[in-house]
Amino acid sequence: MPKVTINGNTIEVPAGTSVIKAAQLLNIPIAHYCWHEGLSVAGACRMCMVEVEKMPKLQVACNTTVTDGMVVFTNTEKVKTAVKWALDFHLINHPLDCPICDQAGECKLQDYYMSYGLYTPEMNQPKVKKEKVVSLGDRVVLDQERCILCSRCVRFTKEVTKTHELGIFNRGDRSQLATFEGRPLNNNYSVNTVDICPVGALTSKDFRFKQRVWFLKEFDSICNGCSTGCNVTISYNQNGVFRVKPRVNHDVNGFWMCDSGRDIYKYTNKEFRLTQVVERSEKLGGDAVRGKPVALALQEIGRQLSQVIKNKGAQSVGLVWSGQYTNEEYSSMGRFFKDLGVSQFYHWKNNEKDFDSFDGILKRGDLNPNTAGLKKELAGLKSWADFEKQVSPLEMIFVMGPENFGAYSDLEENVKVIKKAKEVVWFTACESSLLKEFKWLIPAKSFVEKSGTFVNSKGLAQAFKAGLTIVPDAVSLEEAVKGMQESARMVS
Amino acid sequence: MEVKLLSEHYDKKEFRHLEGYQKLGGYSALKKALKMKPEEIVAEVKNSGLRGRGGAGFPTGMKWGFLPQNGEPRFLLCNADEGEPGTFKDRLMMERAPHQLIEGMIIAAFGIKSQKSYIYIRGEYYQPYKIVEKAIEEAYKAGLLGKNILGSGFDHEMDVYRGAGAYIVGEETALISSLEGKKGQPKLKPPFPAVKGYLEKPTIVNNVETLAAVPWIINNGAQGYKKYGTEKSPGTKLFSVSGNVNKPGVYEVPLAYSFKDLLENECGGMKPGFKLKALIPGGSSCPVLNYDEAMKATMDYECMSQMGSMLGSGGVIVIDDKQCMVDLLNVLMHFYHHESCGQCTPCREGTGWMEKLSSSIGAGRAQLSDITLLDKVARQMMGTTICALSDAAALPVISFVSKFRDEFEFHIHEKKCKVKGHCHAQSHH
């Protein structure tokens, strides 16, 4: 394997490695706009200029392959001047509208100006005017004046989605990014272009103007949108969660995630959530009563459960599981019920027909993050068809319902089936009018509020941690078990 | 004195057609070549010292030698996208001697073992396109192209492709992009075309004049070619001379011919009332030479390089004392700004910036510091991009500003033109 020395630090890298990648491995920063590890090399921004020993001209680190014994410098005066000017060329026609730009705070033009620029601008000519606020599709908006034409987004649609919606049209400084006629940027991976846009040219319609990024905190998590389990970073503050971005994991999602996965945060925020216990009983006149402390509610449910088991037997209790909970939750809840002799566990899939489908990139038809974990933790799961046959005699069922109702296209239909049971305890993160007739609705934690493990479709177990609290009264299934177990055992 | 190795019969109408061309000795080199080994052809061209006539002057035989020796299919492309301002020799060659080019291409293709070639001809050259296309047709009919050429067992197909009007497509990798049906933009190197070119296959791109010189070299041998010119600039070259000279036109002279002789003998001197002020020796991208330099210059690669300029494509632009250098630079800056492909940032942004600076100087809207800034911008564009367009735009700026600074300063101080009192640059926006 060839060895390269960069700024005096030597590293051995696999043959074919580029200088920019080798520098990255050595933690030596090299400024770049067009280079992206997940895309082909464009070599167009000319920011990553380095000095290579025995080469008279500066070279672009992105398209220079390491050869054995190569000696590279990123910090000579020649390099510094070249990078500073390359940056200046990027900025001379830039509108410098940072105060109203959504990218401010995470913009590579700003960052590099601070680390490589710090010059006094000499541009004293009228700037090139281009179009502002160009809608490229349902989720992405373009500002052509901010665009630095690095072509990352173009290459993304060419190489990753192979949908070819984007192109750079015209020449010279009249060049502009645009979509081909009649082909808006509406593929299910479109917002990745916003992530890889190093400047404020492409912004997300969903996120723009919602928050200044410096008012956001971040934590790592796993997308719960489907069984691929993309690694994500979640941005939030005291007002809730604002966006989900992909986090690199070459074993799972590479650099990308799908657009539907970007929406998962919405169902974690308060306006969609069930924030209190909802109880309905004859004693209370059949009306929904809200606000019983969750601990009391769980005690009462435990008591009712033990009564049912005592009077009608454990076979009169059933559990409906969606694949949206953690291994830890399945295991603890499963053990709790098995200890009570309950073994009628049914699997509720999101939609049977497309459940095993795959779009060839990341998105799977199994819109649950942990179907594999559910099957592993709870052996002997019965199917929904079994449930439909066996629901009527059931006295009491517990539904570990989906967090994201939108993913369950058969929700309404299946709720009708569940209603055939006498008493239903439904754990749900979100509120829905469909659930209003059930006896107990227990606020469940969303995936951002709990720690645990999801097993993806390839069998990879991925642990994640709670990032914030949104609904203080919400419980995980583990916590629910703790709340029920004392009273459930007391009677039996 | 002109030495017409290639252009001897250019003024004869019959030379434009197959019959006449053959009568005057045409395709004898091909017959000879087909009896040689391909390696011998490459060696002959290598030994002749023939350098690429498109502008860069890269040794042709050496370029051919970069092809991988693995039997992979390869392409020969003729660069007939003659777009360098001031250059019009390929046009003449294609109009007057299309078969000379075709013969050269077949020999070259045999040498590099290519079975397919294209002549990429600029879209504006409609007449040459028709002529070349007709000549190819003639060649096919005569068994000079197609299967089993002249019974040699060598197959070769040739086509003409018309460009869509972009200067940058004269750059060989941009030409390849364009031929592939893509936007005409240069490709990142490495890989070089000889390894991965047209359709990702090994590809050689040679200029019209380069390929047209091949039959003569095969007929007369490398040593014969080297009798002309200098050791590093062997042979003859066609120069296209424009400007206020008595006889502008295309002249074939041995390399290292003095510019003074070219001007005074071939071109008949300056037009009455005009004096030589400056010279752009090889097309608009080459740094300008002032009067003294021009008078000492010999038209070869070494001398031009010593003088800080280039022989380029041989587009000799004679600038007289009635021309305003600011005005001329404005025209050039407008051209390069218009033609930058926009891929690399320094060129995309820099060409526009330079045009604006240059025109504001011409219009008297600038300050002295803008001359320095213009020069600085140009220097920072040098050597920073994928292709040489950035350098091509920067070099005239640096040379114009350093050699004719007084004219630029005059425009700023007096808000009028030093040469004409009033020039286009003043009204130019």
PDB file of C-alpha atoms in Angstrom, chain A residues 41-46 49 57-58 60 62-63 65 81-82 85-86 88-90 92-93 122-128 130 147-150 168-175, chain B residues 165-168 183 185 188-191 337-346 348-353 356-357 360 365 367 370 373 376-377 380-381 383-386 391:
ATOM      1  CA  VAL A  41     -14.992  13.597  -8.703  1.00  0.00           C
ATOM      2  CA  ALA A  42     -15.834  16.847 -10.509  1.00  0.00           C
ATOM      3  CA  GLY A  43     -12.665  18.819  -9.807  1.00  0.00           C
ATOM      4  CA  ALA A  44     -14.493  22.035 -10.546  1.00  0.00           C
ATOM      5  CA  CYS A  45     -14.432  24.218  -7.447  1.00  0.00           C
ATOM      6  CA  ARG A  46     -10.639  24.353  -7.369  1.00  0.00           C
ATOM      7  CA  MET A  49      -5.341  22.908  -4.225  1.00  0.00           C
ATOM      8  CA  LYS A  57       1.802  23.325 -10.612  1.00  0.00           C
ATOM      9  CA  LEU A  58      -0.561  23.063  -7.684  1.00  0.00           C
ATOM     10  CA  VAL A  60      -6.375  19.434  -6.859  1.00  0.00           C
ATOM     11  CA  CYS A  62      -9.601  15.408  -5.063  1.00  0.00           C
ATOM     12  CA  ASN A  63      -8.245  14.151  -8.392  1.00  0.00           C
ATOM     13  CA  THR A  65      -4.128   9.758  -6.534  1.00  0.00           C
ATOM     14  CA  THR A  81      -2.928  32.158  -1.729  1.00  0.00           C
ATOM     15  CA  ALA A  82      -4.543  29.771  -4.205  1.00  0.00           C
ATOM     16  CA  TRP A  85      -8.388  33.287  -4.321  1.00  0.00           C
ATOM     17  CA  ALA A  86     -10.463  30.258  -5.188  1.00  0.00           C
ATOM     18  CA  ASP A  88     -12.769  34.865  -3.508  1.00  0.00           C
ATOM     19  CA  PHE A  89     -13.799  33.747  -6.995  1.00  0.00           C
ATOM     20  CA  HIS A  90     -16.689  31.864  -5.378  1.00  0.00           C
ATOM     21  CA  ILE A  92     -17.401  37.811  -6.025  1.00  0.00           C
ATOM     22  CA  ASN A  93     -20.872  37.294  -7.454  1.00  0.00           C
ATOM     23  CA  GLU A 122     -11.798  43.881  -3.979  1.00  0.00           C
ATOM     24  CA  MET A 123     -14.799  43.160  -6.162  1.00  0.00           C
ATOM     25  CA  ASN A 124     -16.020  46.584  -7.200  1.00  0.00           C
ATOM     26  CA  GLN A 125     -18.114  45.669 -10.220  1.00  0.00           C
ATOM     27  CA  PRO A 126     -21.831  44.994 -10.554  1.00  0.00           C
ATOM     28  CA  LYS A 127     -22.647  41.409  -9.640  1.00  0.00           C
ATOM     29  CA  VAL A 128     -24.269  38.854 -11.901  1.00  0.00           C
ATOM     30  CA  LYS A 130     -29.835  35.383 -11.284  1.00  0.00           C
ATOM     31  CA  CYS A 147     -25.376  28.594  -6.055  1.00  0.00           C
ATOM     32  CA  ILE A 148     -21.647  28.009  -6.498  1.00  0.00           C
ATOM     33  CA  LEU A 149     -22.231  25.458  -9.293  1.00  0.00           C
ATOM     34  CA  CYS A 150     -20.276  22.727  -7.530  1.00  0.00           C
ATOM     35  CA  ILE A 168     -26.342  23.128 -15.175  1.00  0.00           C
ATOM     36  CA  PHE A 169     -27.501  25.213 -18.087  1.00  0.00           C
ATOM     37  CA  ASN A 170     -25.799  28.019 -20.008  1.00  0.00           C
ATOM     38  CA  ARG A 171     -22.085  28.806 -19.771  1.00  0.00           C
ATOM     39  CA  GLY A 172     -19.552  30.850 -17.870  1.00  0.00           C
ATOM     40  CA  ASP A 173     -20.898  33.038 -15.102  1.00  0.00           C
ATOM     41  CA  ARG A 174     -24.354  32.794 -16.678  1.00  0.00           C
ATOM     42  CA  SER A 175     -24.393  29.108 -15.730  1.00  0.00           C
TER      43      SER A 175
ATOM     44  CA  GLY B 165     -20.495  26.711 -31.657  1.00  0.00           C
ATOM     45  CA  ALA B 166     -18.371  26.692 -28.541  1.00  0.00           C
ATOM     46  CA  TYR B 167     -14.759  27.826 -28.470  1.00  0.00           C
ATOM     47  CA  ILE B 168     -13.977  25.503 -25.591  1.00  0.00           C
ATOM     48  CA  LYS B 183     -22.295  19.565 -22.952  1.00  0.00           C
ATOM     49  CA  GLN B 185     -16.940  20.847 -21.247  1.00  0.00           C
ATOM     50  CA  LEU B 188     -10.772  16.204 -15.576  1.00  0.00           C
ATOM     51  CA  LYS B 189      -7.330  14.747 -16.248  1.00  0.00           C
ATOM     52  CA  PRO B 190      -6.098  12.153 -15.454  1.00  0.00           C
ATOM     53  CA  PRO B 191      -7.274   9.974 -17.103  1.00  0.00           C
ATOM     54  CA  HIS B 337     -16.152  35.722 -20.754  1.00  0.00           C
ATOM     55  CA  HIS B 338     -18.632  34.532 -23.340  1.00  0.00           C
ATOM     56  CA  GLU B 339     -16.771  31.306 -24.000  1.00  0.00           C
ATOM     57  CA  SER B 340     -15.791  30.130 -20.515  1.00  0.00           C
ATOM     58  CA  CYS B 341     -17.621  26.854 -20.020  1.00  0.00           C
ATOM     59  CA  GLY B 342     -18.340  27.731 -16.411  1.00  0.00           C
ATOM     60  CA  GLN B 343     -17.140  24.520 -14.879  1.00  0.00           C
ATOM     61  CA  CYS B 344     -14.153  25.733 -12.831  1.00  0.00           C
ATOM     62  CA  THR B 345     -14.777  28.598 -10.477  1.00  0.00           C
ATOM     63  CA  PRO B 346     -11.696  30.767 -11.156  1.00  0.00           C
ATOM     64  CA  ARG B 348     -16.171  31.105 -14.644  1.00  0.00           C
ATOM     65  CA  GLU B 349     -16.036  34.041 -12.260  1.00  0.00           C
ATOM     66  CA  GLY B 350     -12.687  35.485 -13.281  1.00  0.00           C
ATOM     67  CA  THR B 351     -13.452  35.929 -16.974  1.00  0.00           C
ATOM     68  CA  GLY B 352     -16.542  37.970 -16.113  1.00  0.00           C
ATOM     69  CA  TRP B 353     -14.684  40.011 -13.543  1.00  0.00           C
ATOM     70  CA  LYS B 356     -16.021  44.193 -16.282  1.00  0.00           C
ATOM     71  CA  LEU B 357     -12.731  45.624 -15.065  1.00  0.00           C
ATOM     72  CA  SER B 360     -14.741  50.023 -16.909  1.00  0.00           C
ATOM     73  CA  ARG B 365     -15.046  54.658 -14.986  1.00  0.00           C
ATOM     74  CA  GLN B 367      -9.273  54.020 -10.940  1.00  0.00           C
ATOM     75  CA  ASP B 370      -8.157  48.746 -11.146  1.00  0.00           C
ATOM     76  CA  LEU B 373      -6.443  44.539  -9.778  1.00  0.00           C
ATOM     77  CA  LYS B 376      -3.847  40.451 -10.121  1.00  0.00           C
ATOM     78  CA  VAL B 377      -7.084  38.670 -11.032  1.00  0.00           C
ATOM     79  CA  GLN B 380      -4.694  34.214  -9.914  1.00  0.00           C
ATOM     80  CA  MET B 381      -6.555  32.560 -12.768  1.00  0.00           C
ATOM     81  CA  GLY B 383      -2.838  27.357 -13.761  1.00  0.00           C
ATOM     82  CA  THR B 384      -5.820  26.849 -11.494  1.00  0.00           C
ATOM     83  CA  THR B 385      -8.348  25.160 -13.728  1.00  0.00           C
ATOM     84  CA  ILE B 386      -9.096  21.913 -15.542  1.00  0.00           C
ATOM     85  CA  ASP B 391      -4.801  30.852 -18.736  1.00  0.00           C
TER      86      ASP B 391
END
